[in-house]
Short mmCIF file of C-alpha atoms in Angstrom, two decimals:
data_model
loop_
_atom_site.label_atom_id
_atom_site.label_comp_id
_atom_site.label_asym_id
_atom_site.label_seq_id
_atom_site.Cartn_x
_atom_site.Cartn_y
_atom_site.Cartn_z
CA MET A 1 30.73 26.10 118.43
CA LYS A 2 28.42 24.91 115.63
CA LYS A 3 26.20 22.05 116.65
CA ASN A 4 26.16 18.91 114.46
CA ILE A 5 22.65 17.47 114.29
CA PHE A 6 24.09 14.00 113.69
CA GLU A 7 26.15 13.86 116.91
CA PRO A 8 24.87 12.48 120.26
CA VAL A 9 23.25 14.93 122.63
CA THR A 10 22.01 15.03 126.19
CA LEU A 11 18.74 16.89 126.65
CA GLY A 12 17.59 16.78 130.26
CA SER A 13 17.41 13.05 131.08
CA LEU A 14 17.22 12.08 127.36
CA GLN A 15 20.36 10.60 125.88
CA LEU A 16 19.90 10.86 122.09
CA LYS A 17 22.29 9.57 119.48
CA ASN A 18 21.45 12.59 117.29
CA ARG A 19 19.16 15.65 117.18
CA ILE A 20 16.73 14.09 114.70
CA SER A 21 13.31 12.80 115.79
CA MET A 22 10.81 10.75 113.85
CA ALA A 23 7.53 12.63 114.23
CA PRO A 24 4.25 10.83 115.00
CA MET A 25 2.34 9.67 111.95
CA THR A 26 -0.90 7.74 111.75
CA ARG A 27 -0.39 4.61 109.72
CA ALA A 28 -3.60 2.60 110.62
CA ARG A 29 -2.04 -0.89 110.43
CA ASN A 30 -3.76 -2.61 113.40
CA ALA A 31 -7.19 -4.03 112.66
CA ASP A 32 -7.57 -5.25 116.24
CA GLY A 33 -5.86 -2.21 117.83
CA ILE A 34 -3.01 -4.38 119.09
CA PRO A 35 0.58 -3.65 117.91
CA ASN A 36 2.35 -6.63 116.32
CA ASN A 37 5.60 -7.75 114.75
CA ASP A 38 4.98 -5.61 111.66
CA ASN A 39 4.92 -2.46 113.78
CA ALA A 40 8.13 -3.60 115.46
CA ILE A 41 9.79 -3.98 112.07
CA TYR A 42 8.49 -0.60 110.83
CA TYR A 43 9.80 1.34 113.86
CA SER A 44 13.10 -0.55 114.08
CA GLN A 45 13.77 0.19 110.43
CA ARG A 46 13.58 3.95 111.30
CA ALA A 47 15.59 3.77 114.51
CA GLY A 48 18.41 5.78 113.00
CA ALA A 49 16.52 8.70 114.57
CA GLY A 50 17.73 9.75 118.02
CA LEU A 51 14.11 9.89 119.16
CA ILE A 52 11.12 8.05 117.74
CA ILE A 53 7.62 9.29 118.60
CA THR A 54 5.02 6.68 117.74
CA GLU A 55 1.76 7.24 115.78
CA GLY A 56 -1.11 8.65 117.91
CA THR A 57 -2.19 5.91 120.33
CA ALA A 58 -5.76 5.82 121.65
CA ILE A 59 -6.13 6.21 125.41
CA SER A 60 -9.58 4.58 125.42
CA ASP A 61 -12.11 2.93 123.14
CA THR A 62 -13.91 6.32 122.77
CA ALA A 63 -10.76 8.28 121.90
CA LYS A 64 -10.50 7.10 118.23
CA GLY A 65 -11.29 8.88 115.04
CA VAL A 66 -9.48 6.58 112.62
CA LEU A 67 -9.99 2.92 111.94
CA TYR A 68 -7.17 0.39 112.74
CA ILE A 69 -5.15 2.56 115.12
CA PRO A 70 -3.39 0.97 118.11
CA GLY A 71 -4.30 1.74 121.74
CA LEU A 72 -2.77 1.62 125.19
CA TYR A 73 -5.80 0.76 127.33
CA THR A 74 -5.72 -3.07 127.43
CA ALA A 75 -3.20 -5.68 128.62
CA GLU A 76 -3.02 -7.12 125.07
CA GLN A 77 -2.02 -3.73 123.71
CA VAL A 78 0.68 -3.35 126.36
CA GLU A 79 2.14 -6.76 125.31
CA GLY A 80 2.01 -5.73 121.64
CA TRP A 81 3.90 -2.50 122.27
CA LYS A 82 6.61 -4.41 124.17
CA LYS A 83 7.72 -5.84 120.78
CA VAL A 84 8.08 -2.35 119.37
CA THR A 85 10.02 -0.83 122.27
CA LYS A 86 12.33 -3.88 122.40
CA ALA A 87 13.09 -3.66 118.68
CA VAL A 88 13.82 0.10 118.82
CA HIS A 89 15.99 -0.14 121.95
CA GLU A 90 18.02 -2.91 120.32
CA LYS A 91 18.86 -0.37 117.57
CA GLY A 92 20.02 2.14 120.15
CA SER A 93 17.19 4.66 119.83
CA THR A 94 14.82 6.30 122.32
CA ILE A 95 11.07 5.88 121.88
CA PHE A 96 8.10 7.85 123.23
CA THR A 97 4.48 7.06 122.48
CA GLN A 98 1.98 9.75 121.61
CA LEU A 99 -1.23 9.59 123.72
CA TRP A 100 -4.24 10.59 121.66
CA HIS A 101 -7.90 11.52 122.09
CA VAL A 102 -9.48 12.98 118.98
CA GLY A 103 -12.51 14.43 120.69
CA ARG A 104 -15.12 15.70 118.23
CA VAL A 105 -13.08 14.85 115.12
CA SER A 106 -14.59 11.36 115.12
CA HIS A 107 -17.49 9.47 113.61
CA THR A 108 -20.12 7.25 115.14
CA SER A 109 -18.53 4.30 113.24
CA ASN A 110 -15.32 4.87 115.21
CA GLN A 111 -17.17 4.70 118.53
CA PRO A 112 -18.31 1.67 120.61
CA ASN A 113 -21.90 0.83 119.75
CA GLY A 114 -22.12 3.77 117.41
CA ILE A 115 -22.43 6.39 120.15
CA ALA A 116 -21.68 10.06 119.50
CA PRO A 117 -18.16 11.32 119.93
CA VAL A 118 -17.40 13.75 122.72
CA GLY A 119 -15.96 17.23 122.80
CA PRO A 120 -15.84 20.33 124.99
CA SER A 121 -19.24 21.30 123.46
CA ASP A 122 -21.78 19.92 121.02
CA ILE A 123 -20.41 22.04 118.16
CA GLN A 124 -19.69 19.87 115.16
CA ALA A 125 -16.46 19.88 113.10
CA ALA A 126 -18.65 20.10 110.04
CA THR A 127 -15.97 20.22 107.37
CA SER A 128 -13.43 17.85 109.01
CA PHE A 129 -13.12 14.17 108.25
CA ALA A 130 -12.66 11.13 110.38
CA TRP A 131 -11.70 7.76 108.81
CA GLY A 132 -14.55 5.36 109.32
CA TYR A 133 -17.51 3.68 107.56
CA ASP A 134 -20.17 5.53 105.55
CA GLU A 135 -23.86 4.67 105.59
CA ASN A 136 -23.15 1.87 103.10
CA GLY A 137 -20.43 0.36 105.21
CA LYS A 138 -17.71 1.56 102.88
CA GLU A 139 -14.45 2.51 104.53
CA GLY A 140 -13.04 6.00 103.90
CA PRO A 141 -13.17 9.67 104.90
CA VAL A 142 -16.46 10.50 106.64
CA ILE A 143 -17.60 13.93 107.98
CA SER A 144 -17.16 14.12 111.72
CA SER A 145 -20.36 13.35 113.61
CA LYS A 146 -22.08 15.83 115.86
CA PRO A 147 -20.44 15.47 119.28
CA ARG A 148 -21.90 15.36 122.78
CA ALA A 149 -20.41 17.80 125.36
CA LEU A 150 -18.46 16.18 128.14
CA SER A 151 -19.83 16.87 131.63
CA THR A 152 -17.38 18.32 134.18
CA ASN A 153 -16.92 14.88 135.81
CA GLU A 154 -16.36 13.24 132.43
CA VAL A 155 -13.62 15.73 131.67
CA LYS A 156 -11.87 14.56 134.80
CA ASP A 157 -12.42 10.98 133.68
CA VAL A 158 -10.59 11.73 130.44
CA VAL A 159 -7.71 13.19 132.43
CA ASN A 160 -7.60 9.86 134.33
CA ASP A 161 -7.62 7.95 131.02
CA PHE A 162 -4.47 9.79 129.95
CA ALA A 163 -2.80 8.85 133.24
CA LYS A 164 -3.79 5.18 132.89
CA ALA A 165 -2.45 5.09 129.33
CA ALA A 166 0.81 6.66 130.57
CA LYS A 167 1.12 3.96 133.20
CA ASN A 168 0.58 1.33 130.47
CA ALA A 169 3.23 3.00 128.38
CA MET A 170 5.78 2.40 131.15
CA LYS A 171 4.72 -1.25 131.37
CA ALA A 172 5.27 -1.50 127.60
CA GLY A 173 8.84 -0.23 127.88
CA PHE A 174 8.50 3.25 126.45
CA ASP A 175 11.04 5.86 127.51
CA GLY A 176 8.26 8.42 127.91
CA VAL A 177 5.00 9.78 126.49
CA GLU A 178 4.04 12.69 124.32
CA ILE A 179 0.58 14.11 125.05
CA HIS A 180 -1.23 15.03 121.80
CA GLY A 181 -2.33 18.59 122.40
CA ALA A 182 -2.29 19.54 118.70
CA ASN A 183 -3.86 19.26 115.28
CA GLY A 184 -7.48 20.08 116.26
CA TYR A 185 -7.97 17.13 118.65
CA LEU A 186 -9.62 17.14 122.04
CA ILE A 187 -7.00 19.07 124.05
CA GLU A 188 -6.71 21.82 121.44
CA GLN A 189 -10.50 21.91 121.19
CA PHE A 190 -10.62 22.96 124.82
CA LEU A 191 -8.13 25.80 124.10
CA ASN A 192 -10.23 27.33 121.35
CA PRO A 193 -13.05 29.66 122.50
CA PHE A 194 -14.97 29.16 119.24
CA VAL A 195 -15.36 25.45 120.11
CA ASN A 196 -15.17 25.64 123.92
CA ASN A 197 -18.30 27.51 125.09
CA ARG A 198 -18.34 25.89 128.48
CA LYS A 199 -19.57 27.64 131.61
CA ASP A 200 -17.72 25.47 134.14
CA GLU A 201 -14.09 25.57 135.32
CA TYR A 202 -12.88 24.42 131.89
CA GLY A 203 -14.36 27.33 129.84
CA GLY A 204 -14.13 31.09 129.52
CA THR A 205 -10.74 32.55 130.43
CA ILE A 206 -7.34 31.49 129.01
CA GLU A 207 -6.57 29.85 132.41
CA ASN A 208 -9.80 27.88 132.37
CA ARG A 209 -9.54 26.76 128.75
CA SER A 210 -5.93 25.68 129.48
CA ARG A 211 -6.95 23.82 132.63
CA PHE A 212 -7.71 20.50 130.82
CA LEU A 213 -4.30 20.45 129.15
CA LEU A 214 -2.40 21.24 132.33
CA GLU A 215 -4.37 18.75 134.39
CA ILE A 216 -3.48 16.04 131.91
CA VAL A 217 0.21 17.05 132.05
CA ASP A 218 0.14 17.03 135.86
CA ALA A 219 -1.64 13.62 135.93
CA VAL A 220 0.95 12.13 133.62
CA ILE A 221 3.79 13.65 135.58
CA GLU A 222 2.40 12.10 138.70
CA VAL A 223 2.63 8.70 137.01
CA LEU A 224 5.87 9.03 135.09
CA GLY A 225 7.80 11.99 136.41
CA ASN A 226 8.41 15.20 134.48
CA GLU A 227 11.46 13.88 132.66
CA LYS A 228 9.38 11.28 130.84
CA THR A 229 6.44 13.62 130.02
CA ALA A 230 6.19 15.70 126.85
CA ILE A 231 3.49 17.47 124.84
CA ARG A 232 2.80 18.38 121.24
CA LEU A 233 1.29 21.77 120.36
CA THR A 234 0.26 23.47 117.11
CA PRO A 235 -0.09 27.20 117.77
CA TYR A 236 -1.93 29.03 114.94
CA GLY A 237 -3.10 25.69 113.49
CA GLY A 238 -6.43 25.39 111.76
CA LEU A 239 -6.93 21.62 111.43
CA GLY A 240 -10.15 20.17 112.81
CA ASP A 241 -12.31 23.26 112.06
CA LEU A 242 -10.48 25.35 114.61
CA PRO A 243 -10.74 29.05 113.70
CA HIS A 244 -8.12 31.52 114.78
CA TYR A 245 -8.96 33.67 117.86
CA ASP A 246 -7.63 36.89 119.24
CA GLU A 247 -5.95 35.28 122.26
CA ILE A 248 -3.80 32.70 120.41
CA GLU A 249 -0.48 34.41 121.28
CA SER A 250 -1.36 35.06 124.94
CA THR A 251 -2.72 31.48 125.25
CA TYR A 252 0.52 29.90 124.15
CA GLN A 253 2.57 32.38 126.15
CA TYR A 254 0.59 31.30 129.23
CA LEU A 255 1.06 27.60 128.37
CA ALA A 256 4.77 28.08 127.74
CA LYS A 257 5.30 29.62 131.14
CA GLU A 258 3.20 27.00 132.90
CA LEU A 259 5.00 24.13 131.05
CA THR A 260 8.39 25.69 131.90
CA LYS A 261 7.50 25.34 135.58
CA ARG A 262 6.91 21.61 135.01
CA ASN A 263 10.33 20.97 133.42
CA LEU A 264 9.06 18.55 130.76
CA ALA A 265 11.16 16.24 128.56
CA TYR A 266 10.29 18.49 125.65
CA VAL A 267 7.60 20.56 123.92
CA HIS A 268 7.00 19.46 120.39
CA LEU A 269 5.79 22.28 118.06
CA MET A 270 4.37 21.61 114.60
CA ASP A 271 4.05 24.06 111.78
CA GLN A 272 0.77 23.12 110.08
CA GLN A 273 1.63 24.66 106.78
CA SER A 274 3.02 21.28 105.81
CA LYS A 275 -0.49 19.91 106.27
CA GLY A 276 -2.09 22.57 104.09
CA SER A 277 -3.12 24.77 107.05
CA HIS A 278 -1.67 27.91 108.56
CA ALA A 279 1.99 28.56 108.89
CA LEU A 280 3.53 29.74 112.16
CA PRO A 281 3.83 33.56 111.91
CA ASP A 282 7.22 35.10 111.42
CA GLY A 283 8.99 35.48 114.74
CA PHE A 284 6.67 33.17 116.69
CA LEU A 285 9.29 30.49 117.24
CA GLU A 286 11.73 33.01 118.65
CA ARG A 287 9.06 34.41 120.93
CA PHE A 288 8.09 30.93 122.11
CA ARG A 289 11.75 30.23 122.86
CA SER A 290 11.85 33.36 124.97
CA TRP A 291 8.82 32.11 126.98
CA TYR A 292 9.77 28.43 127.21
CA ASP A 293 13.01 27.39 128.96
CA GLY A 294 13.16 23.67 128.03
CA THR A 295 13.80 21.43 125.07
CA ILE A 296 11.88 22.27 121.92
CA ILE A 297 11.30 19.97 118.94
CA LEU A 298 10.01 21.51 115.69
CA ALA A 299 8.31 19.47 112.95
CA GLY A 300 6.76 20.50 109.64
CA SER A 301 8.59 20.66 106.27
CA MET A 302 11.99 20.35 107.95
CA THR A 303 15.18 19.99 105.91
CA ARG A 304 18.78 19.47 107.02
CA GLU A 305 19.55 23.10 106.25
CA LYS A 306 16.53 24.50 108.05
CA SER A 307 17.03 22.33 111.12
CA GLU A 308 20.71 23.12 111.41
CA LYS A 309 20.02 26.85 111.13
CA LEU A 310 17.35 26.77 113.84
CA ILE A 311 19.34 24.52 116.19
CA ASN A 312 22.49 26.65 115.85
CA ALA A 313 20.50 29.80 116.48
CA GLY A 314 19.28 28.16 119.74
CA THR A 315 15.66 28.43 118.62
CA ILE A 316 14.99 24.70 118.77
CA ASP A 317 16.93 21.70 120.08
CA VAL A 318 15.70 18.74 117.90
CA ALA A 319 14.44 18.58 114.35
CA GLY A 320 11.31 16.49 113.77
CA PHE A 321 10.84 14.77 110.40
CA GLY A 322 7.57 13.10 109.51
CA GLU A 323 6.63 12.10 105.96
CA PRO A 324 10.23 11.64 104.71
CA PHE A 325 10.60 8.81 107.26
CA ILE A 326 7.75 6.90 105.64
CA SER A 327 9.56 6.19 102.36
CA ASN A 328 13.10 6.59 103.66
CA PRO A 329 13.66 4.23 106.58
CA ASP A 330 17.36 5.25 106.47
CA LEU A 331 16.47 8.96 106.45
CA VAL A 332 19.21 9.98 108.94
CA GLU A 333 21.93 8.43 106.83
CA ARG A 334 20.49 9.98 103.73
CA LEU A 335 20.47 13.44 105.32
CA GLU A 336 23.99 13.05 106.58
CA ASN A 337 25.33 12.02 103.17
CA ASN A 338 23.06 14.34 101.15
CA TRP A 339 21.68 11.31 99.33
CA GLU A 340 18.48 11.67 97.28
CA LEU A 341 15.21 10.99 99.10
CA THR A 342 12.57 8.56 97.86
CA PRO A 343 9.20 10.40 97.54
CA PRO A 344 6.38 8.89 99.56
CA ASP A 345 3.16 7.50 98.07
CA ARG A 346 0.17 9.10 99.77
CA ASN A 347 -2.12 6.37 98.49
CA LEU A 348 -0.25 3.96 100.85
CA TYR A 349 -0.22 6.03 104.03
CA TYR A 350 -3.20 4.28 105.67
CA GLY A 351 -4.79 0.90 105.59
CA LEU A 352 -3.95 -2.66 106.44
CA GLY A 353 -1.08 -4.68 104.99
CA ASN A 354 2.65 -4.00 104.56
CA GLN A 355 2.69 -2.36 101.15
CA GLY A 356 3.95 1.14 101.73
CA TYR A 357 4.78 0.30 105.32
CA THR A 358 7.73 -2.03 105.84
CA ASP A 359 8.73 -2.56 102.18
CA TRP A 360 10.60 0.71 101.47
CA GLU A 361 14.24 0.17 100.49
CA THR A 362 17.30 1.82 101.91
CA TYR A 363 19.56 3.88 99.68
CA LYS A 364 21.60 2.06 97.12
CA LYS A 365 24.69 3.71 95.56
CA ASN A 366 25.00 3.17 91.81
#
């Protein structure tokens, strides 16, 4: 029987009112790093989605690579997020937060006291930009600073930071957390042998380069349980100066089988072609489905037609929509009725204030 993406669905322990998720998108609206009433309005406006995944949320004060992003490492931030989760739950939606450490894709102006960002190695993301302050104090895109390699003990400290942020997410009322293992950030940096040149237990073989990711997953599961733990991955991505390597396919096959054992809430795949990077190769989604036995979300240039085709083929379970949700707070209703979408304004994606944030209108019939 053909599945309707607009009907309620049970996926593991998730009870979703439809098969549409709002993908995580950095909006940089929190000068003090503490979520507020404006964030609550923004997310509740978009709670037509069965699942909302928040913007990337910093797990520590050294995890950031963008100005004005919220965190989940202080009591004040927990209290701020409570406003968001309450507002979304009142609209009948489910909300996960995305836990984020950017690693080397950061700038000294994003770091406490101007220290160097950290990574698996000291190899710089020399053509990738953070969002910080230049030498003249002007805000904008800045080339990522040269990182400092994490020591073995410091790697374990970062694993603990993810677990602490997950514990704070529960205090804040989230239904679960999505670990950000994608888009060229710290976890994916460990997976890539061109960036990870470590000689310790976190470098070398596929198993060793995957160890950091799996230790984070296990640490979060220990705090939340597997049914509230999820992860985002970008196989074949190229963001953050991550070159392709010969073992991509075998790396993600290994991860898929390891993650299957852990019975997560979901694995969230993103096709980076929508970000101007590499597309997923033909057939990869089907191969990943054969390796991974749980719920799969796919994001990246999704349409109603594409999502229905993939869901009804059994390739994915939930369709993730990102940018269309920015300028169409009622996106689910628009998709269901085939109403025209309002195009977003990229000039208003980031920065303080509510213009381009909470002021988008719902569809009006003529």
